[in-house]
mmCIF file of C-alpha atoms and ligand atoms in Angstrom:
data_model
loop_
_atom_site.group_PDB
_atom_site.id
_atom_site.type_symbol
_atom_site.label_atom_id
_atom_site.label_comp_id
_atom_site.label_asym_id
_atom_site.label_seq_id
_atom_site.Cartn_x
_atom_site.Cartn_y
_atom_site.Cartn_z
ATOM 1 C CA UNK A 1249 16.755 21.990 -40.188
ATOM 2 C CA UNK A 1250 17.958 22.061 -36.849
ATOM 3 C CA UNK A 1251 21.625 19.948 -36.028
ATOM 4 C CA UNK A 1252 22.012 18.299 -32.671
ATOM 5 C CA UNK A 1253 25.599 18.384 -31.910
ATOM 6 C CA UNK A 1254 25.855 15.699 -29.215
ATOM 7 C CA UNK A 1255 29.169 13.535 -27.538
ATOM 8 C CA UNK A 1256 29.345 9.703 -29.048
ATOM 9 C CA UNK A 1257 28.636 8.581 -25.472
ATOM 10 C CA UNK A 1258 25.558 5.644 -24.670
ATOM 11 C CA UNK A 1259 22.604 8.609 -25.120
ATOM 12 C CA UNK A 1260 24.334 9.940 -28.398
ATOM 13 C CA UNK A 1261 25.004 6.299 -29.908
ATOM 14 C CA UNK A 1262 21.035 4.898 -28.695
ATOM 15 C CA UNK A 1263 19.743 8.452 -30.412
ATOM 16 C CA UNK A 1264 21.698 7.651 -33.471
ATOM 17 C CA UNK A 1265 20.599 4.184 -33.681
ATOM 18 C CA UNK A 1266 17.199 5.446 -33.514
ATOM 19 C CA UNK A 1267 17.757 7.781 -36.191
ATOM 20 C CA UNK A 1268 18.631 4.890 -38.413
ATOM 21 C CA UNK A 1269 16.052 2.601 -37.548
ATOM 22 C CA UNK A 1270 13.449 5.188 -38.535
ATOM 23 C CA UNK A 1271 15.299 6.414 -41.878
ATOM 24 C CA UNK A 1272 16.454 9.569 -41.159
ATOM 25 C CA UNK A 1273 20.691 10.493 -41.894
ATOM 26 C CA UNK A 1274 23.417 11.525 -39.520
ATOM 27 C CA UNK A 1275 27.766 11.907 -39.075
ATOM 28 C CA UNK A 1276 29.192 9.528 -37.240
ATOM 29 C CA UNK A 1277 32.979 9.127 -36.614
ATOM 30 C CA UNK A 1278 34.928 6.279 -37.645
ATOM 31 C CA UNK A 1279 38.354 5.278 -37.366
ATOM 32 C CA UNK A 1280 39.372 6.617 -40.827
ATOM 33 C CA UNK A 1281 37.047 9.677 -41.501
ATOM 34 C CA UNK A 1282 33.731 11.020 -40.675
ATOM 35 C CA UNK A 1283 30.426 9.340 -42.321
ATOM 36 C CA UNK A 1284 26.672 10.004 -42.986
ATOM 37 C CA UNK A 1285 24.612 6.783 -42.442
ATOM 38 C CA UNK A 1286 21.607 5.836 -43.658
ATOM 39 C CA UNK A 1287 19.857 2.536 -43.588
ATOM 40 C CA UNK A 1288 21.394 0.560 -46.264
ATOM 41 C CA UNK A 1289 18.241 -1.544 -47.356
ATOM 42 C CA UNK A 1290 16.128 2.125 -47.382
ATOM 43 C CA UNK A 1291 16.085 3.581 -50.874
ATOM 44 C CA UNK A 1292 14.419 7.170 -49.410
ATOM 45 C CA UNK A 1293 16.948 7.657 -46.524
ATOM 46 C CA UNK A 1294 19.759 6.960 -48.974
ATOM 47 C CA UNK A 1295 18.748 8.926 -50.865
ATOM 48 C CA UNK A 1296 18.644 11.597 -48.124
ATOM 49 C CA UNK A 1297 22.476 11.398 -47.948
ATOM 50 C CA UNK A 1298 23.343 12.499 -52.170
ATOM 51 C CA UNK A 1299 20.915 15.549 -51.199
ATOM 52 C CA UNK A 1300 22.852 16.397 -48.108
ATOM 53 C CA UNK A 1301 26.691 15.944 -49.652
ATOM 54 C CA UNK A 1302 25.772 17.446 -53.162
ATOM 55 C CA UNK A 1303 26.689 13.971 -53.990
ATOM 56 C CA UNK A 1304 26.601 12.875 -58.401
ATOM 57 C CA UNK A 1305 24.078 9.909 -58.324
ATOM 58 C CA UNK A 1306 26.297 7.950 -60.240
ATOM 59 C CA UNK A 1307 28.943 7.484 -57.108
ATOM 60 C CA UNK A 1308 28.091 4.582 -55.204
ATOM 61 C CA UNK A 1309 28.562 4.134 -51.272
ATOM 62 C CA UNK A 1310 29.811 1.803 -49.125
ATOM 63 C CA UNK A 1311 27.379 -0.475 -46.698
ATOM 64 C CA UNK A 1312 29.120 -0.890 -43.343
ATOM 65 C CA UNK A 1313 28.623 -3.910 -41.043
ATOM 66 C CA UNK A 1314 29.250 -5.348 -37.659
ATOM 67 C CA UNK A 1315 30.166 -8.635 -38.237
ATOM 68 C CA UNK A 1316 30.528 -11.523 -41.200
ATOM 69 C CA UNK A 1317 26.647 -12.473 -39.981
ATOM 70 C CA UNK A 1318 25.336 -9.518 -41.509
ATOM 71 C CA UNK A 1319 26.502 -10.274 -45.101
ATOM 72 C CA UNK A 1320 23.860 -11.982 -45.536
ATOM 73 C CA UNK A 1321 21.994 -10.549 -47.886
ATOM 74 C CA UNK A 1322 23.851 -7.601 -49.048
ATOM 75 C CA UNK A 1323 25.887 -9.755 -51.294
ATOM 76 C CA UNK A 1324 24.887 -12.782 -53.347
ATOM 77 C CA UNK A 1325 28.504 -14.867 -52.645
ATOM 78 C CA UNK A 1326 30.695 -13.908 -50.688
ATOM 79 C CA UNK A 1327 34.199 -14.981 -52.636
ATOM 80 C CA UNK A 1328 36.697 -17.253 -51.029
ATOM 81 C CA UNK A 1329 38.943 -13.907 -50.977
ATOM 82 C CA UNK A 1330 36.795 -11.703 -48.752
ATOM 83 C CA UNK A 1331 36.950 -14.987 -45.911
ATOM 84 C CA UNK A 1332 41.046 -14.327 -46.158
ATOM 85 C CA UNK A 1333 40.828 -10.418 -46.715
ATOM 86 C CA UNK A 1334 38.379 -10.254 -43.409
ATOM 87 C CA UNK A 1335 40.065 -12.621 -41.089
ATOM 88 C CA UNK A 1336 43.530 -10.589 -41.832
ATOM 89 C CA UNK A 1337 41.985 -7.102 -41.660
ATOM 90 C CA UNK A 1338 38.459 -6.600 -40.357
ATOM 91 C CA UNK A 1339 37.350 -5.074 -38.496
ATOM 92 C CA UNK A 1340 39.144 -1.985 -40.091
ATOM 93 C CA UNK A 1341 39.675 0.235 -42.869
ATOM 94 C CA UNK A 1342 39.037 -1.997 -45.644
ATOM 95 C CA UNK A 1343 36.306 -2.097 -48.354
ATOM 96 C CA UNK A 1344 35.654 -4.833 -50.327
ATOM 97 C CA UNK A 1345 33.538 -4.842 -53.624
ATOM 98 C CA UNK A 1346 31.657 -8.273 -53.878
ATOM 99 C CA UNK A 1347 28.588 -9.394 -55.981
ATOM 100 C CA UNK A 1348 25.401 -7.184 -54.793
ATOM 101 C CA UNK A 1349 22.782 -8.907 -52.658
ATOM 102 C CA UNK A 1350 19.352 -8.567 -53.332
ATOM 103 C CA UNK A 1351 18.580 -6.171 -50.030
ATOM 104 C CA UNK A 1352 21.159 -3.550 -50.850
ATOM 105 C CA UNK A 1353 19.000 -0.143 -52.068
ATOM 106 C CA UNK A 1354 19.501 0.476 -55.618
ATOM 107 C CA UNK A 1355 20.422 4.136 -54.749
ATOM 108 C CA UNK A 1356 23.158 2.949 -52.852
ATOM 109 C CA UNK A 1357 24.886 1.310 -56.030
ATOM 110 C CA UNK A 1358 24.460 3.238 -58.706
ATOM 111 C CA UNK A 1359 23.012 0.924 -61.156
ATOM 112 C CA UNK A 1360 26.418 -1.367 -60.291
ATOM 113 C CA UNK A 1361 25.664 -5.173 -59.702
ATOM 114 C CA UNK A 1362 28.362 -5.052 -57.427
ATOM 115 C CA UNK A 1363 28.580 -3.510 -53.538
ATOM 116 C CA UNK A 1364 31.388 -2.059 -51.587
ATOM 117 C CA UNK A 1365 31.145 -3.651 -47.995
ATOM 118 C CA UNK A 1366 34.025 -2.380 -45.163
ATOM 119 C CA UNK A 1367 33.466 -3.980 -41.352
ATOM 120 C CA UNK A 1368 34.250 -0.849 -39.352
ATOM 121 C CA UNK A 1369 36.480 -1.114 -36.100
ATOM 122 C CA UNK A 1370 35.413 2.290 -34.361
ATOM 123 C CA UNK A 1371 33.142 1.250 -31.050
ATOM 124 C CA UNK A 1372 30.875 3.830 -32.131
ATOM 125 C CA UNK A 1373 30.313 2.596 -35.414
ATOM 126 C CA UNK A 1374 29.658 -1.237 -33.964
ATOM 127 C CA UNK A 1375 27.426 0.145 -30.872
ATOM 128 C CA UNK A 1376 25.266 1.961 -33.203
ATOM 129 C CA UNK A 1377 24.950 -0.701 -35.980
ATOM 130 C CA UNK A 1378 24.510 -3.343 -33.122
ATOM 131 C CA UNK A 1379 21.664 -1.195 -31.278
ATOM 132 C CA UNK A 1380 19.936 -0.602 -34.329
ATOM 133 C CA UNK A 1381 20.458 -4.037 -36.161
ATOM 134 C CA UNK A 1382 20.862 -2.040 -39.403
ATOM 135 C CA UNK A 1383 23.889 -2.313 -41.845
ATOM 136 C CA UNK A 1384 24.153 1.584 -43.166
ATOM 137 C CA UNK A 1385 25.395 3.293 -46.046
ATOM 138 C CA UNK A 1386 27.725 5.549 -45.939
ATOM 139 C CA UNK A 1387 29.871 8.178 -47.683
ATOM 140 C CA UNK A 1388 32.701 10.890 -46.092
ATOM 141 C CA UNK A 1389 30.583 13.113 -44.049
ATOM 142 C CA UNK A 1390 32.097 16.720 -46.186
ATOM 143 C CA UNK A 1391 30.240 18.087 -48.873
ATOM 144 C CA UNK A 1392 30.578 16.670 -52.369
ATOM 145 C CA UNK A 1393 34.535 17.884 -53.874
ATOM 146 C CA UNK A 1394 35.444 18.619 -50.310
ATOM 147 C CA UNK A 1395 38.204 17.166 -47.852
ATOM 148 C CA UNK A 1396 36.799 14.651 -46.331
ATOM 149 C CA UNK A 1397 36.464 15.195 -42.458
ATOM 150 C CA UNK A 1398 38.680 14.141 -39.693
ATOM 151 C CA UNK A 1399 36.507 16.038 -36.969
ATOM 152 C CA UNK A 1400 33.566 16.589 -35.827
ATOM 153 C CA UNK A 1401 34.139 19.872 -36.190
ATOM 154 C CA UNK A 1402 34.512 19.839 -39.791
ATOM 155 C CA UNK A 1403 31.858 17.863 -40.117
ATOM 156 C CA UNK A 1404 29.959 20.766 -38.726
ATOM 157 C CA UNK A 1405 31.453 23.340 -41.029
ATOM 158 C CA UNK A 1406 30.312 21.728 -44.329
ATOM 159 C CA UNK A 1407 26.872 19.544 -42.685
ATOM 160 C CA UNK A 1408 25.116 22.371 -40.267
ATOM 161 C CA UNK A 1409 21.376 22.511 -41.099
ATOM 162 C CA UNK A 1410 21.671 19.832 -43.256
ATOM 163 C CA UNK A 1411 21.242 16.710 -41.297
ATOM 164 C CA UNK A 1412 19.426 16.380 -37.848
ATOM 165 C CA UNK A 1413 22.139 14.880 -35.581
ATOM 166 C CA UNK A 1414 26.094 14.801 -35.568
ATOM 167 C CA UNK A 1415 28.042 12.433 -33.362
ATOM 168 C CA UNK A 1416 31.150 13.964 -31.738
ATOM 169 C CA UNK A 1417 33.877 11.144 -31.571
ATOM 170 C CA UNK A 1418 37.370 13.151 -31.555
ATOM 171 C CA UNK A 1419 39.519 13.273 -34.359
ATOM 172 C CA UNK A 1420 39.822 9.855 -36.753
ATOM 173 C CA UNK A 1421 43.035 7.255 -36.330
ATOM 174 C CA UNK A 1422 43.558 6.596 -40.152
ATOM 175 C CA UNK A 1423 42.672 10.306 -41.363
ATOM 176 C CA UNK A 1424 42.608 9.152 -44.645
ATOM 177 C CA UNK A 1425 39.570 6.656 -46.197
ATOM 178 C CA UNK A 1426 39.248 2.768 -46.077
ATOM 179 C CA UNK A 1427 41.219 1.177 -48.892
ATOM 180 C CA UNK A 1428 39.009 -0.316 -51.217
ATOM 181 C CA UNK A 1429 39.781 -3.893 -53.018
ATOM 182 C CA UNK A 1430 37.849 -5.199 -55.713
ATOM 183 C CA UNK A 1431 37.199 -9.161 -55.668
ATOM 184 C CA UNK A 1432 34.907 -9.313 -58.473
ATOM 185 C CA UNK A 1433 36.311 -10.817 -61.612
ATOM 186 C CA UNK A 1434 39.902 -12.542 -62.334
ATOM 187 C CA UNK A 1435 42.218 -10.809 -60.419
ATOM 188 C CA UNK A 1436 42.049 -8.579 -57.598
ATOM 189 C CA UNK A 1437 42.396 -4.725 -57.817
ATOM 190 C CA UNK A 1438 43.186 -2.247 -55.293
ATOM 191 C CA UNK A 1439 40.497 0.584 -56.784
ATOM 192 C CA UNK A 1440 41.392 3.444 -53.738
ATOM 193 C CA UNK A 1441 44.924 3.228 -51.549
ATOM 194 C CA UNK A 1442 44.008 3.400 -48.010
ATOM 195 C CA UNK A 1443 45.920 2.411 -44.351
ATOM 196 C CA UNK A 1444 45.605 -1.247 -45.113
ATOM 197 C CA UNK A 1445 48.726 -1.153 -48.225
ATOM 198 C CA UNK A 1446 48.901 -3.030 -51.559
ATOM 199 C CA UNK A 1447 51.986 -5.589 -49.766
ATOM 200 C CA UNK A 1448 49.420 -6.010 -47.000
ATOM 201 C CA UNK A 1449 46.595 -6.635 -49.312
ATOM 202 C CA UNK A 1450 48.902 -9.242 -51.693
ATOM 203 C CA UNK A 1451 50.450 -10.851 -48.292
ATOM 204 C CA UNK A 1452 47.382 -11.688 -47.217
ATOM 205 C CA UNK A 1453 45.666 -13.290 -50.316
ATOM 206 C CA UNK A 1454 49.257 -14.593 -51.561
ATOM 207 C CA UNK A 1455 48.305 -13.158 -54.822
ATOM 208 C CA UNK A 1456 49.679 -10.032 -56.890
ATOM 209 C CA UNK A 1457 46.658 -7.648 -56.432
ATOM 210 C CA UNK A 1458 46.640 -5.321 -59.751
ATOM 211 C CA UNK A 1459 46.501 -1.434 -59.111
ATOM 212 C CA UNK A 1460 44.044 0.578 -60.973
ATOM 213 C CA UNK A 1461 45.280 3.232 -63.189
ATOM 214 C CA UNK A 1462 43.167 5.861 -61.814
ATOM 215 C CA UNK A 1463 45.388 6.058 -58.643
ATOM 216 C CA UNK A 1464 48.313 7.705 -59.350
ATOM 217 C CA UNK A 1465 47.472 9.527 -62.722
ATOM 218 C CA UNK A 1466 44.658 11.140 -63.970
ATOM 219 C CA UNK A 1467 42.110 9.444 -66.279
ATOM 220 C CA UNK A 1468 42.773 10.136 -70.106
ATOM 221 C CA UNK A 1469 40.043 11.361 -71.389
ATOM 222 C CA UNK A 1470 37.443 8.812 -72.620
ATOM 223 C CA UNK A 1471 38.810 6.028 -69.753
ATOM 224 C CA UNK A 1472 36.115 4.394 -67.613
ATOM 225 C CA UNK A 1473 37.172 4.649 -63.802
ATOM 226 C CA UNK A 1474 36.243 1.371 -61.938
ATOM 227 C CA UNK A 1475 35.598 3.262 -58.833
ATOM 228 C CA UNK A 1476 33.368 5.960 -60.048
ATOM 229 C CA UNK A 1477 34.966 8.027 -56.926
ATOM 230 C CA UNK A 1478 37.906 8.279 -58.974
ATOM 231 C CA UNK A 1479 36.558 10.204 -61.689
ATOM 232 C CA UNK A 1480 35.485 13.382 -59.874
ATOM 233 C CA UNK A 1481 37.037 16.345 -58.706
ATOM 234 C CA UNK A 1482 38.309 15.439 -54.993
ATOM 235 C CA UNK A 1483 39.470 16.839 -52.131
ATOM 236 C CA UNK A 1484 39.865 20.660 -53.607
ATOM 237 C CA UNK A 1485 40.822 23.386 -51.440
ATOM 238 C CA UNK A 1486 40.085 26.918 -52.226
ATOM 239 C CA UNK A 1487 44.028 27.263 -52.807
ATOM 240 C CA UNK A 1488 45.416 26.481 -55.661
ATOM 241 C CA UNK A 1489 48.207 23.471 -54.997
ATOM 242 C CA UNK A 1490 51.219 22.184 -56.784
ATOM 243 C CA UNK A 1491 53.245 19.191 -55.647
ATOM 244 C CA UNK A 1492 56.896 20.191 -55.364
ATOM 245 C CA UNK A 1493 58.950 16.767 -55.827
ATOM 246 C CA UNK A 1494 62.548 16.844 -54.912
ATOM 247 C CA UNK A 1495 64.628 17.197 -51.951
ATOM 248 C CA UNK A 1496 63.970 20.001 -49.481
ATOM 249 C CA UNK A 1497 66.721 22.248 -50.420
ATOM 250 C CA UNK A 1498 65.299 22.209 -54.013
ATOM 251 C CA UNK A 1499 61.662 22.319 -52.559
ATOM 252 C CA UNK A 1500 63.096 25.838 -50.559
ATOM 253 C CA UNK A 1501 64.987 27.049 -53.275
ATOM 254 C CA UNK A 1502 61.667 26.732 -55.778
ATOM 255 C CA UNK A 1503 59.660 28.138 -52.941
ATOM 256 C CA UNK A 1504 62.064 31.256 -52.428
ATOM 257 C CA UNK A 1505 61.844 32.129 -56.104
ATOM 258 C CA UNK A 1506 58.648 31.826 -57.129
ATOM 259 C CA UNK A 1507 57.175 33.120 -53.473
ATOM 260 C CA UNK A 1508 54.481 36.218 -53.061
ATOM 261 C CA UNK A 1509 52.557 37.853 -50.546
ATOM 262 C CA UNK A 1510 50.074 35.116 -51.188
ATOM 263 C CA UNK A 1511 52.488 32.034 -51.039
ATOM 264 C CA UNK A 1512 51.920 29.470 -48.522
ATOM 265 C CA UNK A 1513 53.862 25.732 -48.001
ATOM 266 C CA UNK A 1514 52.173 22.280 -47.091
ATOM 267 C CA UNK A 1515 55.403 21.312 -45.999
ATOM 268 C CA UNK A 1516 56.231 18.313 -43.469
ATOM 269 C CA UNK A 1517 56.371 19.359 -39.766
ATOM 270 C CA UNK A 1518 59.722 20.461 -38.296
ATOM 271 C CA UNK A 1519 60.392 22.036 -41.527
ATOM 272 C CA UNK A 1520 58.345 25.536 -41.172
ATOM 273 C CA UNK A 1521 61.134 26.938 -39.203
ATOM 274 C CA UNK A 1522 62.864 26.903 -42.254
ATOM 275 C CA UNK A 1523 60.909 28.396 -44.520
ATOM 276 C CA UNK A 1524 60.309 32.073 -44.657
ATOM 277 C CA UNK A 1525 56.360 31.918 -45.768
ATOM 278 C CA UNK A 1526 53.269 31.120 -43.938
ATOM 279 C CA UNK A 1527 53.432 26.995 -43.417
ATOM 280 C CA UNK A 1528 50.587 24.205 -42.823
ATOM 281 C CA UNK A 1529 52.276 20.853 -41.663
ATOM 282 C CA UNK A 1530 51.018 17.572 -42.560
ATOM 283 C CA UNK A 1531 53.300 14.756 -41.276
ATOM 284 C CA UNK A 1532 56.622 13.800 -40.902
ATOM 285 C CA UNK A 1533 58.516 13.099 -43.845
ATOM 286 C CA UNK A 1534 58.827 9.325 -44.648
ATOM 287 C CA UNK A 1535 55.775 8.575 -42.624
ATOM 288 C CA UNK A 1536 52.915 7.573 -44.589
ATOM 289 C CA UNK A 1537 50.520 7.220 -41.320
ATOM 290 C CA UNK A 1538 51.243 10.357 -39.929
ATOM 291 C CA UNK A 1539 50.588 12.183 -43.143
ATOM 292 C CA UNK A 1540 47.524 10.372 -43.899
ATOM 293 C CA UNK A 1541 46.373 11.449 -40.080
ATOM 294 C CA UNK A 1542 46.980 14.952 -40.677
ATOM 295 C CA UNK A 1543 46.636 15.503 -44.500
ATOM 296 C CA UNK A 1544 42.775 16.348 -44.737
ATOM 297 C CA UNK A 1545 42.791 18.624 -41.833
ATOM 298 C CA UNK A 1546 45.554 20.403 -42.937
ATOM 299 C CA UNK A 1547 43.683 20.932 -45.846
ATOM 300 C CA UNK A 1548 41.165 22.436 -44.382
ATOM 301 C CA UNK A 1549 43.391 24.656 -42.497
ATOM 302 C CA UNK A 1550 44.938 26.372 -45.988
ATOM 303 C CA UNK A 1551 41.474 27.103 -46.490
ATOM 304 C CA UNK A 1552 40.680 28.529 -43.334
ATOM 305 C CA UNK A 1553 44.064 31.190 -43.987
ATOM 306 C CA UNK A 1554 42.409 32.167 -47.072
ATOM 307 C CA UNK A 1555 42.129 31.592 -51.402
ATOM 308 C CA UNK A 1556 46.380 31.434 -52.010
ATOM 309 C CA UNK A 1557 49.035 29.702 -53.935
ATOM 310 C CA UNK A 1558 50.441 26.291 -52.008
ATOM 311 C CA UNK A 1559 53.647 24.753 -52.679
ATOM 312 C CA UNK A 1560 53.297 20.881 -51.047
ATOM 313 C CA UNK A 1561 56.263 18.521 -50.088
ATOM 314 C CA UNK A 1562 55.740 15.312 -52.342
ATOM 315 C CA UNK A 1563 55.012 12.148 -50.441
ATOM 316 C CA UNK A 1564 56.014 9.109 -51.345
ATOM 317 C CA UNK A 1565 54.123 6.661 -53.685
ATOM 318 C CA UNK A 1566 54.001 3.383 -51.813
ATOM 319 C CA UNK A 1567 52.872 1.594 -48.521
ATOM 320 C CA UNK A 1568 50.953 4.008 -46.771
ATOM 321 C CA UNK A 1569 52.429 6.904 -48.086
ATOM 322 C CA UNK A 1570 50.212 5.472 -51.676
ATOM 323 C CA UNK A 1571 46.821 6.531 -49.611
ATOM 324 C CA UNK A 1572 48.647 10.386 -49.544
ATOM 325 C CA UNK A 1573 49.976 10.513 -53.071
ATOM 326 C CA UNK A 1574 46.396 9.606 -54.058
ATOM 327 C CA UNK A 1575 44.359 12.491 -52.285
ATOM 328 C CA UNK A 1576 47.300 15.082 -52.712
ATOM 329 C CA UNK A 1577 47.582 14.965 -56.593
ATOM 330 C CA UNK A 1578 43.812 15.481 -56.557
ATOM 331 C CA UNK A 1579 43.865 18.249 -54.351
ATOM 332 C CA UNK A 1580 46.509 19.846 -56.339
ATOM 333 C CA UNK A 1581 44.425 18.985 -59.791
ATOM 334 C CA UNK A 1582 47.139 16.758 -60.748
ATOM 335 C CA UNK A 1583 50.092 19.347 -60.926
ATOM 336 C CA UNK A 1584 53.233 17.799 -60.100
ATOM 337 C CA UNK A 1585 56.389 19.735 -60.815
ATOM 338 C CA UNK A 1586 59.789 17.610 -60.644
ATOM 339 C CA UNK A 1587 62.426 19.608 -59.263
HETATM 340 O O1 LIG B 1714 36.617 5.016 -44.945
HETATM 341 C C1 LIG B 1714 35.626 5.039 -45.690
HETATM 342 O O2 LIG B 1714 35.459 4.194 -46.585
HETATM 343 C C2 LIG B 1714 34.597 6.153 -45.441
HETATM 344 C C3 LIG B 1714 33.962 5.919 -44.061
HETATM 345 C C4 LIG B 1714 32.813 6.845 -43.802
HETATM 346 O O3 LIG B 1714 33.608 4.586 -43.913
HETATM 347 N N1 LIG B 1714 33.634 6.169 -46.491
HETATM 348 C C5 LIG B 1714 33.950 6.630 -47.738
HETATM 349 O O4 LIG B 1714 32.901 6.651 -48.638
HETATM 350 O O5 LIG B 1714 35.057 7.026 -48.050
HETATM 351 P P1 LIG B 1714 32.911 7.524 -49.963
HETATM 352 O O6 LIG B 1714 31.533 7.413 -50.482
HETATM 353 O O7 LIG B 1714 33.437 8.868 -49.684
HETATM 354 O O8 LIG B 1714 33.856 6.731 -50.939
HETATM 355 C C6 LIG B 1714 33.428 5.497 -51.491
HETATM 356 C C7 LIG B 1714 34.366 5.089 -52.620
HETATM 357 C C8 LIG B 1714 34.091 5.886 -53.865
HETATM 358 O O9 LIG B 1714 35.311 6.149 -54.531
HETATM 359 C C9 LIG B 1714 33.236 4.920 -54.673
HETATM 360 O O10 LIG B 1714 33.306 5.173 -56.058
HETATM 361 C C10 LIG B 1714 33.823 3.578 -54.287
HETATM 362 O O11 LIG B 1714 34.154 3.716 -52.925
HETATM 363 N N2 LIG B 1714 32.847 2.491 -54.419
HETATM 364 C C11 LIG B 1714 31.753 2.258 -53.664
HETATM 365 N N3 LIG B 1714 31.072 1.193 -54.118
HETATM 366 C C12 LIG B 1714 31.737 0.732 -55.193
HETATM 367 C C13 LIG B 1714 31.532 -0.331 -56.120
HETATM 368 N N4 LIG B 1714 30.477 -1.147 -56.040
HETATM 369 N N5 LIG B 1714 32.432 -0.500 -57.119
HETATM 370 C C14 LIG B 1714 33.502 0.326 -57.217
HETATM 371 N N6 LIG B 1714 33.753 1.357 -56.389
HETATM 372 C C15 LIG B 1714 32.886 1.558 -55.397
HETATM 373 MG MG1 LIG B 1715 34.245 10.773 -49.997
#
C-alpha cells in the first residue's frame, strides 16, 4: 500500500475526514501522541487498525470526540463524575472509562462493557472529527510494543505501507499519552498516569481517586490488569535499560564502573557534558512535563545509535513526573537499581 505523507493543513484534514467517513485508517497528531483513527461505530475499519499496529485483540481503544453532544450513544450513562472530570479538563488529555453505549464497535472494546472516551484538544483532531461527523477510535500510531510516536516522522518509521494517509502536525505538546480514569464502579481509579495528575484528578472530583497497582510495579503473576494496556510489554527499545535511582554523583560513579564500548546514558539534559559516554537527554531534572515531552523520542533515538546497554536517570514518581515513571520502568522491563 501506498502512504500519502501530507501537512495537517484544510486539504490534509478534509482528505482525512474523508478517509473516515468511508472506513478506511490513518495517523493523525494529537496533543499527547500520534493516533490511527478509524470510525468508532465501524467494526471492519477497526479492525483495520489491530492489523496495522500488530495490536493483541484483547487491548481495547479509546473513542475520541468533539464535544459532550457526541456521547450520545457511545455510552449508556454518562456518571455525574465525567460532567465534573470534563468541565475541569476537556478538551485534553484525559480518558475516561464509562458504561459502553450501544453504537461503540465491539472490536473496539474487547469484549469490555465499558468504553474509554478522551475529548481531544488538538485543532486537527476537532476539524477532522467535526468535518466528518464521526467519533473515531484510536490507539498510539507506533507499532504494537513500540514507543509511542511524538512525530510524524516516527509515525512514518514504524506505519509506511501500512496505512493510506499520514497527517503531518509537528511534534505533540504532552509527549506522553492521555491519563486514563476509570468512573465505573465505587470509587474512582486512575488506570494510566498521564499530563492531567492524580491531585488534579482528586481536586477536581473532591474525592481520593485510588491508583491501580499496575502503575508503578509490575503485575504478579496471575493479577488481572484493569487496563489491559498494562499487561503487555510497552514501550521497548532495542537497548537494554536499567533505571539508575540516586543522586547524580552516584548515577556517574555507577555509570563509570560498570561502562563499555557499548554503554550509553538517558540522562537529563545539561548533564551529558559530564558524562564521559555517548548521552540521549530526556528532560530536565525535576520536570515532569519536559520529560514526558521528550521521553518517547528519546527513545527512539537510543535505538536509532544502535542495540546497547542504557543507564537512565530515575524520575520522580508523582505529579507529572508519575506519567514518566510509568513508561520508563516498562521500557527498562522493570529493572530498577537503587544506588
Ligand atoms: O493519548 C492517548 O490516549 C492516545 C491518543 C492517540 O489519543 N491514545 C492511546 O491509545 O494511548 P492506546 O490504545 O495506545 O492506549 C489505550 C489505553 C490502553 O492501556 C487500554 O488498555 C486502555 O487505554 N483502555 C482503553 N479502553 C479501556 C477500557 N474500557 N477499560 C480499561 N482500559 C481501557
Ligand atoms: Mg499505545
Amino acid at each position: 500500500m501506498e502512504t500519502i505523507f501530507h501537512k495537517a493543513d484544510a486539504e490534509g484534514i478534509a482528505l482525512a475526514a474523508r478517509l473516515l467517513k468511508e472506513g478506511e485508517i490513518f495517523a493523525l497528531p494529537t496533543e499527547t501522541v500520534y493516533g490511527i483513527a478509524a470510525d468508532a461505530r465501524n467494526g471492519k475499519a477497526v479492525a483495520e487498525i489491530f492489523k496495522a499496529k500488530g495490536r493483541p485483540q484483547d487491548n481495547p481503544l479509546i473513542v475520541h470526540i468533539a464535544g459532550m453532544e457526541m456521547l450520545a450513544g457511545l455510552v449508556s450513562e454518562v456518571p455525574e463524575r465525567a460532567h465534573l472530570l470534563a468541565a475541569a479538563f476537556w478538551p485534553g488529555p484525559l480518558t475516561m472509562v464509562m458504561p459502553r453505549g450501544p453504537e461503540v464497535a465491539a472490536e473496539c472494546c474487547a469484549g469490555l462493557d465499558t468504553v474509554g472516551i478522551r475529548m481531544p484538544s488538538h485543532p486537527v483532531v476537532q476539524a477532522v472529527i467535526r468535518q466528518s461527523g464521526c467519533a473515531f477510535a484510536a490507539p498510539s500510531a507506533n507499532l504494537s510494543g513500540k514507543p509511542s510516536p511524538t512525530t510524524a516522522q516516527d509515525v512514518r518509521v514504524d506505519m509506511e505501507g501500512r496505512l493510506p494517509l499520514i497527517l503531518d502536525g509537528g511534534p505533540c505538546e504532552v509527549g506522553v499519552e492521555s491519563t486514563v480514569i476509570s468512573i465505573v464502579g465505587e470509587h474512582p481509579t486512575l488506570l494510566r498516569p498521564g499530563h492531567i495528575t492524580l491531585e488534579q484528578l482528586e481536586a477536581a472530583l473532591g474525592e481520593e481517586v485510588l491508583v491501580s497497582g499496575a502503575i508503578l510495579e509490575k503485575l504478579k503473576d496471575g493479577e488481572v490488569a484493569r487496563s489491559p494496556g498494562m499487561k503487555y510489554k510497552h514501550y521497548a527499545p532495542k537497548a537494554d535499560i536499567t533505571i539508575l535511582d540516586g543522586t547524580f554523583a552516584q548515577y556517574k560513579a555507577y555509570v563509570d564502573a560498570h561502562k563499555t564500548a557499548h554503554t550509553a546514558c538517558l540522562c537529563f539534559t545539561g548533564e551529558e557534558h559530564r558524562l564521559d559516554v555517548p548521552c540521549v537527554c530526556y528532560g530536565r531534572e525535576g520536570d515532569g512535563e519536559d520529560q514526558a515531552k521528550h521521553l518517547f523520542r528519546s527513545l527512539r533515538a537510543l535505538d536509532e545509535q544502535g542495540d546497547q546497554t542504557v543507564y537512565a536517570r530515575c524520575p520522580g514518581k508523582d505529579g507529572a513526573a508519575m506519567a514518566v515513571y510509568n513508561r520508563l520502568i516498562r521500557a527498562a522491563a522493570f529493572r530498577v537499581i537503587k544506588l
